[in-house]
PDB file of C-alpha atoms and ligand atoms in Angstrom:
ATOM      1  CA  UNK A1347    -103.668-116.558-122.825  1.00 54.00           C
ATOM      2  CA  UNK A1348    -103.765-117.571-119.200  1.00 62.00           C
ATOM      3  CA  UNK A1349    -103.861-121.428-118.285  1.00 65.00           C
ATOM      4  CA  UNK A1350    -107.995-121.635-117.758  1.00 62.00           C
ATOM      5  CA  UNK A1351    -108.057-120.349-121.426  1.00 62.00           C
ATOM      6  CA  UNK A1352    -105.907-123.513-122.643  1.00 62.00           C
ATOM      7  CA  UNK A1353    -108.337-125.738-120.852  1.00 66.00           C
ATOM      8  CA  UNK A1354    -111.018-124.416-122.148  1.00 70.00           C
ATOM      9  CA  UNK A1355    -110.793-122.320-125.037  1.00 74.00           C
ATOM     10  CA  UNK A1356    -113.579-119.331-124.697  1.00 87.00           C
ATOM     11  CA  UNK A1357    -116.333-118.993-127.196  1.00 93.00           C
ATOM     12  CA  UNK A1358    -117.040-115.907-128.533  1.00 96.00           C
ATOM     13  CA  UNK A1359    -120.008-114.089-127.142  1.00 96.00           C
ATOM     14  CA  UNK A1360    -121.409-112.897-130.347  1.00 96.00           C
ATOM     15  CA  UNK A1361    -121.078-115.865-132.813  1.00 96.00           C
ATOM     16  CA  UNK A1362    -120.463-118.843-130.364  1.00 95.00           C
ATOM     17  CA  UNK A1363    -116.818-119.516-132.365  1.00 95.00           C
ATOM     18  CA  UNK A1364    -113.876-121.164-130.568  1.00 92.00           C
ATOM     19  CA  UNK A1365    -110.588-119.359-129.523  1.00 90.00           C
ATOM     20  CA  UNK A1366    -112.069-115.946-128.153  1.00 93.00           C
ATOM     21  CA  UNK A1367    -114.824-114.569-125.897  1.00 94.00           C
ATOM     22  CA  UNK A1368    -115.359-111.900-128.273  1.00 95.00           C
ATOM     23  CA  UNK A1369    -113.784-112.734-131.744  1.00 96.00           C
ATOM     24  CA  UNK A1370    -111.960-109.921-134.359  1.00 95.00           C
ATOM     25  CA  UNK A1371    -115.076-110.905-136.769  1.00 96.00           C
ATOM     26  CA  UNK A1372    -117.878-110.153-134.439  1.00 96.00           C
ATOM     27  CA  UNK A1373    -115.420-106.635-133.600  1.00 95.00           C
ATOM     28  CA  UNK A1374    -115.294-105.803-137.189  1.00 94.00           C
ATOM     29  CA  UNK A1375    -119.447-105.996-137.302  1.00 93.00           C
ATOM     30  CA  UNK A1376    -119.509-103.642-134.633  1.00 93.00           C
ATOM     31  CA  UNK A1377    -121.511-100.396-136.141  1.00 90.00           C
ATOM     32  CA  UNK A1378    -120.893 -96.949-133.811  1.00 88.00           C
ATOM     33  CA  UNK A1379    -124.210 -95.007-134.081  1.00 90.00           C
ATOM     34  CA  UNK A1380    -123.880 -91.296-134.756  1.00 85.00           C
ATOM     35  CA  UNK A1381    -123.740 -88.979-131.808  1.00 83.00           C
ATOM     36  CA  UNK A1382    -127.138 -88.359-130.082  1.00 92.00           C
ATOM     37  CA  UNK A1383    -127.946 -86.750-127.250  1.00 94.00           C
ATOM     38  CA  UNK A1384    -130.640 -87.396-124.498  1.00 94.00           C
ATOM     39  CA  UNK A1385    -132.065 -85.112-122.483  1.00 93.00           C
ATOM     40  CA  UNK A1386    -129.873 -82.723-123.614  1.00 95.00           C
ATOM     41  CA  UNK A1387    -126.901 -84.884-122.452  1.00 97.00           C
ATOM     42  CA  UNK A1388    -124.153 -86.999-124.784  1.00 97.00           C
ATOM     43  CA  UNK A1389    -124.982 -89.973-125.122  1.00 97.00           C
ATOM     44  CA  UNK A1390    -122.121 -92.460-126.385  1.00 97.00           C
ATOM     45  CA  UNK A1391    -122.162 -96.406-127.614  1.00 97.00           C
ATOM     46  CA  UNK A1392    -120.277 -98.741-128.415  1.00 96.00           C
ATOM     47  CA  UNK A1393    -122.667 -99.853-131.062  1.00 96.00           C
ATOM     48  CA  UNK A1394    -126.270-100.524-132.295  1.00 95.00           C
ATOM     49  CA  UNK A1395    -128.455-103.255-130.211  1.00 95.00           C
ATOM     50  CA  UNK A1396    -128.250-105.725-132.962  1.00 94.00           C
ATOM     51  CA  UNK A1397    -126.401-109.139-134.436  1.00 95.00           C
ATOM     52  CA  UNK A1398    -123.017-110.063-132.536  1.00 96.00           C
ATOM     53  CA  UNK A1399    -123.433-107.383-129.795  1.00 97.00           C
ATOM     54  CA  UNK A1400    -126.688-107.751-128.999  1.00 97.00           C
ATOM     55  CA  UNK A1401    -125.940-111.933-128.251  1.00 97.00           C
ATOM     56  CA  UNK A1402    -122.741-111.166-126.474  1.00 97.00           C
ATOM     57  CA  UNK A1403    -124.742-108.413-124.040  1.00 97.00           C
ATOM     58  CA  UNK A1404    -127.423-111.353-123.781  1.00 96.00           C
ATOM     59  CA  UNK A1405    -124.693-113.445-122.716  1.00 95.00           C
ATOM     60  CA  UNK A1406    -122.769-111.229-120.327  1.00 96.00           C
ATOM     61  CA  UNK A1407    -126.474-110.783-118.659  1.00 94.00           C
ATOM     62  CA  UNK A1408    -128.297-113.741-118.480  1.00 93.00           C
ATOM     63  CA  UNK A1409    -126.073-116.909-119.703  1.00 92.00           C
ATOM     64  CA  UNK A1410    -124.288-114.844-117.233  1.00 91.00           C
ATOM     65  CA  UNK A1411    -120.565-114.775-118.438  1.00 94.00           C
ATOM     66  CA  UNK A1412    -119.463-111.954-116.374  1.00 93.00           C
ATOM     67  CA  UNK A1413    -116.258-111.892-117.321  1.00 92.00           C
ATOM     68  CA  UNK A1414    -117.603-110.667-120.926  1.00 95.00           C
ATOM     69  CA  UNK A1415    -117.463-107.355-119.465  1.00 96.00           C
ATOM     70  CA  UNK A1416    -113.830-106.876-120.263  1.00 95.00           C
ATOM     71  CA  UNK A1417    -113.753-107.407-123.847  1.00 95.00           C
ATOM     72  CA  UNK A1418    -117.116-105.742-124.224  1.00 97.00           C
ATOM     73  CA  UNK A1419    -116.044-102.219-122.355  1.00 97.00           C
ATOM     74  CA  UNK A1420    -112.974-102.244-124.744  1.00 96.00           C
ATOM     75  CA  UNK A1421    -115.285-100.509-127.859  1.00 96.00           C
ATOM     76  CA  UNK A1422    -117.007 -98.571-125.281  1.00 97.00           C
ATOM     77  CA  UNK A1423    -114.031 -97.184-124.161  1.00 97.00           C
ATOM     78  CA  UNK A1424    -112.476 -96.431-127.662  1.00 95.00           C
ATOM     79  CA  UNK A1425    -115.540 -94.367-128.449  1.00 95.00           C
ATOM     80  CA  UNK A1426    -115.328 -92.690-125.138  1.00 96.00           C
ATOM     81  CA  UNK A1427    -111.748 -91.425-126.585  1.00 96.00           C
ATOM     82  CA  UNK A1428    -113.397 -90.754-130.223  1.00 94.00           C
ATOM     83  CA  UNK A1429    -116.363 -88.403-128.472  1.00 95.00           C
ATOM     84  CA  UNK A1430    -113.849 -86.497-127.020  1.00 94.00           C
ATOM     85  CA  UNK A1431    -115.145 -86.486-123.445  1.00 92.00           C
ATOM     86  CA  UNK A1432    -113.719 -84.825-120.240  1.00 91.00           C
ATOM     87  CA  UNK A1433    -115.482 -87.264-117.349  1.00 97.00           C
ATOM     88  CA  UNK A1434    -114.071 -86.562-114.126  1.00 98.00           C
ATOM     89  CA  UNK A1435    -115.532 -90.156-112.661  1.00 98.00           C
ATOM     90  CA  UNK A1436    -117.944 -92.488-113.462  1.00 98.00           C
ATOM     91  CA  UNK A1437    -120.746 -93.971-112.073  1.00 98.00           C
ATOM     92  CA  UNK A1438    -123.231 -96.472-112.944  1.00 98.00           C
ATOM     93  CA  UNK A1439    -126.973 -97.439-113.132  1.00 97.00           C
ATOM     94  CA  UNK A1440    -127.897-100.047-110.161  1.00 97.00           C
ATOM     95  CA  UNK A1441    -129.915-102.600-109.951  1.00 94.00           C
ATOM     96  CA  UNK A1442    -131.812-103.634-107.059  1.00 92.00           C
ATOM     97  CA  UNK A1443    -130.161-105.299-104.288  1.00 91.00           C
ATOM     98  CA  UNK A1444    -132.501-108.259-104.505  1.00 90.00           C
ATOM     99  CA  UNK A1445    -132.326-108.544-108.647  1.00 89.00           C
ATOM    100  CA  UNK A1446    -128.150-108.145-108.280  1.00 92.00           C
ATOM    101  CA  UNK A1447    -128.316-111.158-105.764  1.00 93.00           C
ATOM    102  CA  UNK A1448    -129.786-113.274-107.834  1.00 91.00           C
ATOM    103  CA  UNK A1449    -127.593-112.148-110.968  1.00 91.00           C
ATOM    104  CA  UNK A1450    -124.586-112.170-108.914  1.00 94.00           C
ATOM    105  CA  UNK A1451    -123.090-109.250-109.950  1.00 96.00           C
ATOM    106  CA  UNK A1452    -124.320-105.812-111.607  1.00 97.00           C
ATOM    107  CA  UNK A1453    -123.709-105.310-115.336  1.00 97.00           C
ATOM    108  CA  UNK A1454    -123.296-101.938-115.305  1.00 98.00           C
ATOM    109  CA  UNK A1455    -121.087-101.679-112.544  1.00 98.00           C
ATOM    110  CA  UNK A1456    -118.820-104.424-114.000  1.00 97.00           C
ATOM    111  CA  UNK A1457    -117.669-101.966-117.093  1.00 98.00           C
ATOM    112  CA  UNK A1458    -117.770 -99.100-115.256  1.00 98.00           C
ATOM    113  CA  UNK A1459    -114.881-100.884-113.120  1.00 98.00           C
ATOM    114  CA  UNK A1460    -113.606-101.885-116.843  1.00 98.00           C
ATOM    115  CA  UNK A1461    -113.717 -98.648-117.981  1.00 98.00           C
ATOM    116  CA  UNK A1462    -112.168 -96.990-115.009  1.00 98.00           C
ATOM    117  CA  UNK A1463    -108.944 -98.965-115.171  1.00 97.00           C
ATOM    118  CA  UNK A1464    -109.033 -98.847-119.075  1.00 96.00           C
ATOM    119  CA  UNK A1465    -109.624 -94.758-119.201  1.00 97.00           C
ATOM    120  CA  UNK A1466    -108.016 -93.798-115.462  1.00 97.00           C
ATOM    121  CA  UNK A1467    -111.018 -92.159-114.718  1.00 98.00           C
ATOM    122  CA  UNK A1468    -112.202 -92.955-110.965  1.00 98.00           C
ATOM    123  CA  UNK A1469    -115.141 -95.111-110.436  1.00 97.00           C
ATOM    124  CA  UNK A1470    -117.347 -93.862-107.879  1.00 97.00           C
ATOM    125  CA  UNK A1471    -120.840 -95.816-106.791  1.00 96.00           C
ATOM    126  CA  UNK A1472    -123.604 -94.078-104.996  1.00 97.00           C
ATOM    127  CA  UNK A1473    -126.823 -94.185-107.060  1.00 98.00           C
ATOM    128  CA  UNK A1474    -129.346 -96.909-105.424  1.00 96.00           C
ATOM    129  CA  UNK A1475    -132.666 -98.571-106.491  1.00 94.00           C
ATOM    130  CA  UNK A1476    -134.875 -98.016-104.216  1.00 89.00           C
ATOM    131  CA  UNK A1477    -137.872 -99.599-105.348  1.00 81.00           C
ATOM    132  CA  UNK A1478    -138.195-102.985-107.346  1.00 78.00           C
ATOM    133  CA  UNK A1479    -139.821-101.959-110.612  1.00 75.00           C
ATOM    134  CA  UNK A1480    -141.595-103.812-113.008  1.00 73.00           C
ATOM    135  CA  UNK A1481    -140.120-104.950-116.533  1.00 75.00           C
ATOM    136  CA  UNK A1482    -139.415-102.403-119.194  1.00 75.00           C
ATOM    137  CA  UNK A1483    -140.288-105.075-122.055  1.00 74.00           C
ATOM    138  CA  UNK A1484    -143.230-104.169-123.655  1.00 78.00           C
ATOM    139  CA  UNK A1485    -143.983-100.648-121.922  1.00 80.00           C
ATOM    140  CA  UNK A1486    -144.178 -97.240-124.028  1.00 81.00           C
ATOM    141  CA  UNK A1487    -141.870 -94.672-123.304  1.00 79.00           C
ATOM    142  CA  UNK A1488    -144.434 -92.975-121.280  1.00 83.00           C
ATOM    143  CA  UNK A1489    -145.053 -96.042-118.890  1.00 84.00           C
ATOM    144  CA  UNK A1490    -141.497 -96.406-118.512  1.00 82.00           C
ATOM    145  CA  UNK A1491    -141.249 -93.223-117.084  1.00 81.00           C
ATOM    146  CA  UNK A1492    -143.887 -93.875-115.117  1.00 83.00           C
ATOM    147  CA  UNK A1493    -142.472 -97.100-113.841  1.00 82.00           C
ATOM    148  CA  UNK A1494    -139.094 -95.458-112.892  1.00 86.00           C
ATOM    149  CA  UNK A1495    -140.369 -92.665-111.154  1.00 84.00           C
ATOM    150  CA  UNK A1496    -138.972 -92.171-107.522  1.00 87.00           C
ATOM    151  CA  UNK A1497    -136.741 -95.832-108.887  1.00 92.00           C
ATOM    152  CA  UNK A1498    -133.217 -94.198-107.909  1.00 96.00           C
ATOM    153  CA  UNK A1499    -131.685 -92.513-105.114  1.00 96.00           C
ATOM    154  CA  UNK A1500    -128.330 -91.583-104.441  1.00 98.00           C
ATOM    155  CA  UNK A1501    -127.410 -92.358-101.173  1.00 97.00           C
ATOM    156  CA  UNK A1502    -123.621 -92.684-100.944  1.00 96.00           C
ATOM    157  CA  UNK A1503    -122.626 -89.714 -97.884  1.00 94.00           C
ATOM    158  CA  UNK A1504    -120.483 -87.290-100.838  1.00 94.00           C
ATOM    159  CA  UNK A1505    -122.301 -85.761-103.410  1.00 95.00           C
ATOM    160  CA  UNK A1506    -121.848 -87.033-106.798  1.00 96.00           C
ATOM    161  CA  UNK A1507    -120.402 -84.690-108.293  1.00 95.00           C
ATOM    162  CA  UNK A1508    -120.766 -83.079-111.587  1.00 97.00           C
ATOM    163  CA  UNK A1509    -119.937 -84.085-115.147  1.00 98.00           C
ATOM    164  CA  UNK A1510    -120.023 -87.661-114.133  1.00 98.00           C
ATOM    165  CA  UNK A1511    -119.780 -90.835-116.704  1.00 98.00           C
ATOM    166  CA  UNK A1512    -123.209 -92.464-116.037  1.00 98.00           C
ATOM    167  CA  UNK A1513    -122.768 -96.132-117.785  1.00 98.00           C
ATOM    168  CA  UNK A1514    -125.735 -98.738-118.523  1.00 98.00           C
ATOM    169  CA  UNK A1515    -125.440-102.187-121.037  1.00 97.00           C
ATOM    170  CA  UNK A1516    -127.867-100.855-122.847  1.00 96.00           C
ATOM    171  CA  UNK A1517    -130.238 -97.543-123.924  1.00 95.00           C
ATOM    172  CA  UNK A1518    -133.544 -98.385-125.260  1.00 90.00           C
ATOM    173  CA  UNK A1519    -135.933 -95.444-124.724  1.00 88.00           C
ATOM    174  CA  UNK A1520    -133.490 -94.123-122.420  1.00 92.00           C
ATOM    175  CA  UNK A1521    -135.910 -93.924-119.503  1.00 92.00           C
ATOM    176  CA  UNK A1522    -133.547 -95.503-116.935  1.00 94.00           C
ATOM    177  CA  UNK A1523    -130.812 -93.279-118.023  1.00 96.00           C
ATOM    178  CA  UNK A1524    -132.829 -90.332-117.258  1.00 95.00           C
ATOM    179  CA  UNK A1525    -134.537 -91.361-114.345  1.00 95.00           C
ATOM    180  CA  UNK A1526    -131.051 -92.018-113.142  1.00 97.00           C
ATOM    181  CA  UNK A1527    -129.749 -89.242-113.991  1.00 97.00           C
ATOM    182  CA  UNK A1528    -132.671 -87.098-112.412  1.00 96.00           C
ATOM    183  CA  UNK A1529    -131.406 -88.792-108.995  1.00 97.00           C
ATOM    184  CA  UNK A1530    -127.641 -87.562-109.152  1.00 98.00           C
ATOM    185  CA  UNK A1531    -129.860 -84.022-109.717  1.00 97.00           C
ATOM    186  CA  UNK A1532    -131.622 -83.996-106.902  1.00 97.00           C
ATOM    187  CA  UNK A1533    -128.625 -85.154-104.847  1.00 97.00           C
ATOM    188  CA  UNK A1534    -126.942 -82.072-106.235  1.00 97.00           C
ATOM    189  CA  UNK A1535    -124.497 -83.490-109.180  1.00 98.00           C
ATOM    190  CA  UNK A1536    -124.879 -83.741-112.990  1.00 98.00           C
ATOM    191  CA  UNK A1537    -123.900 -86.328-115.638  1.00 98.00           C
ATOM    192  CA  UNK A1538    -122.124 -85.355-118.144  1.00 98.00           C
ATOM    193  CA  UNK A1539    -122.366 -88.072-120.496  1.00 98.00           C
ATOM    194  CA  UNK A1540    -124.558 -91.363-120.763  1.00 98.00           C
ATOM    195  CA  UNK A1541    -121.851 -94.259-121.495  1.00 98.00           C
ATOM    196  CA  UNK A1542    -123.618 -97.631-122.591  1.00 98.00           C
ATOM    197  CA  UNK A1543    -122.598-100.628-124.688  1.00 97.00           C
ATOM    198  CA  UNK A1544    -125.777-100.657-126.783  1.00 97.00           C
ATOM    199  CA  UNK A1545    -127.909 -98.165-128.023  1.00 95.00           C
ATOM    200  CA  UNK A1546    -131.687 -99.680-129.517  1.00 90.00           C
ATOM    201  CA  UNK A1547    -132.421 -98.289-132.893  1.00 71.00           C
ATOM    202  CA  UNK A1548    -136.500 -97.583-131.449  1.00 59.00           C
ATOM    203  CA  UNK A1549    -134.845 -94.512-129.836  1.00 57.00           C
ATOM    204  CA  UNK A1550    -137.596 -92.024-130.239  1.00 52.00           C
ATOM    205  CA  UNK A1551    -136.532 -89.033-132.458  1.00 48.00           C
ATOM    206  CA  UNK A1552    -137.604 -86.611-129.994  1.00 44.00           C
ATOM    207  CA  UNK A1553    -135.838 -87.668-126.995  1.00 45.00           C
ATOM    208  CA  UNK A1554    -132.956 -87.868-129.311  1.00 45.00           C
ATOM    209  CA  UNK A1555    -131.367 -85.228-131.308  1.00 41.00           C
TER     210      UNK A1555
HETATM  211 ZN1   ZN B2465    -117.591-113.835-132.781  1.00 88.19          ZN
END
């Protein structure tokens, strides 16, 4: 416990509880979903959108405690381990330049840095949001796709790669993921495995299997 800690205590993302930003309780509630797959890649979470998680994302995004990302990408990372992967780097989903000014940071990219010290797995950035797009909420999966077409561009001067860690807070119809993922394509790469935090039980069953 550092001295900032002592002067004032965290609270727990997921239940609001003194003593810990993220406390063994809200851990223990923590349900892995089976392995899916989207788009034919892995797909790997932490746990379901729901309860504890679901606040403490919530928080880490919008209260914003950004420093949430370092207990949060601690389950990621274990099931990272449990699935087995071989990720030669990771990368993560932007936002827009204008949307990560006025957050102040970039979700994503916070675990992915979490993750890459945790795992020693490199962390490399490149992917870019070209266009603002409209808000998922409320969309079907077909409008989302709509809505992110042409969204992402990787722009960094290497290629990306292939096999990389692509990691998002959270999947919900796993349009952005794909869409995302399409970009490191075209820029010659692959991803190997989707790596998010949350994954939202209205996953269509076809897009995963
Ligand atoms: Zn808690």
């Amino acid at each position: 416990m550092n001295l900032l800690d002592l002067l004032f205590p965290p609270r727990c993302g997921g239940c609001g509880g003194d003593g810990a930003a993220w406390c063994p309780a809200c851990a223990g509630a923590l349900r892995r979903p089976s392995a899916s797959t989207l788009a034919g890649i892995p797909l790997v979470a932490a746990g379901r959108f729901e309860g504890p998680l679901q606040r403490a994302i919530h928080a880490y995004k919008y209260r914003p405690r950004p420093q949430l990302a370092s207990v949060l990408a601690q389950p990621l990372g274990r099931a990272i381990l449990a699935a087995g992967l071989s990720l030669p780097a990771l990368t993560f989903v932007p936002l827009h330049p204008r949307r990560r000014r006025e957050r102040g940071f970039n979700q994503a990219e916070r675990l992915a840095a979490q993750l890459s010290s945790e795992l020693g797995i490199p962390m490399v950035g490149g992917l870019t949001r070209v266009r603002v797009t409209p808000a998922q909420v409320g969309l079907s999966q077909a409008e989302r796709r709509a809505n992110l077409e042409g969204a992402f561009r990787w722009t960094a001067a290497e290629p990306p790669g292939h096999g990389l860690g692509l990691v998002d807070d959270v999947c919900t119809t796993g349009a952005t993921l794909t869409a995302a993922a399409g970009a490191v394509a075209e820029a010659g790469g692959s991803i190997g495995a989707f790596l998010v935090l949350a994954v939202a039980q209205t996953l269509p069953a076809l897009a995963v299997t």
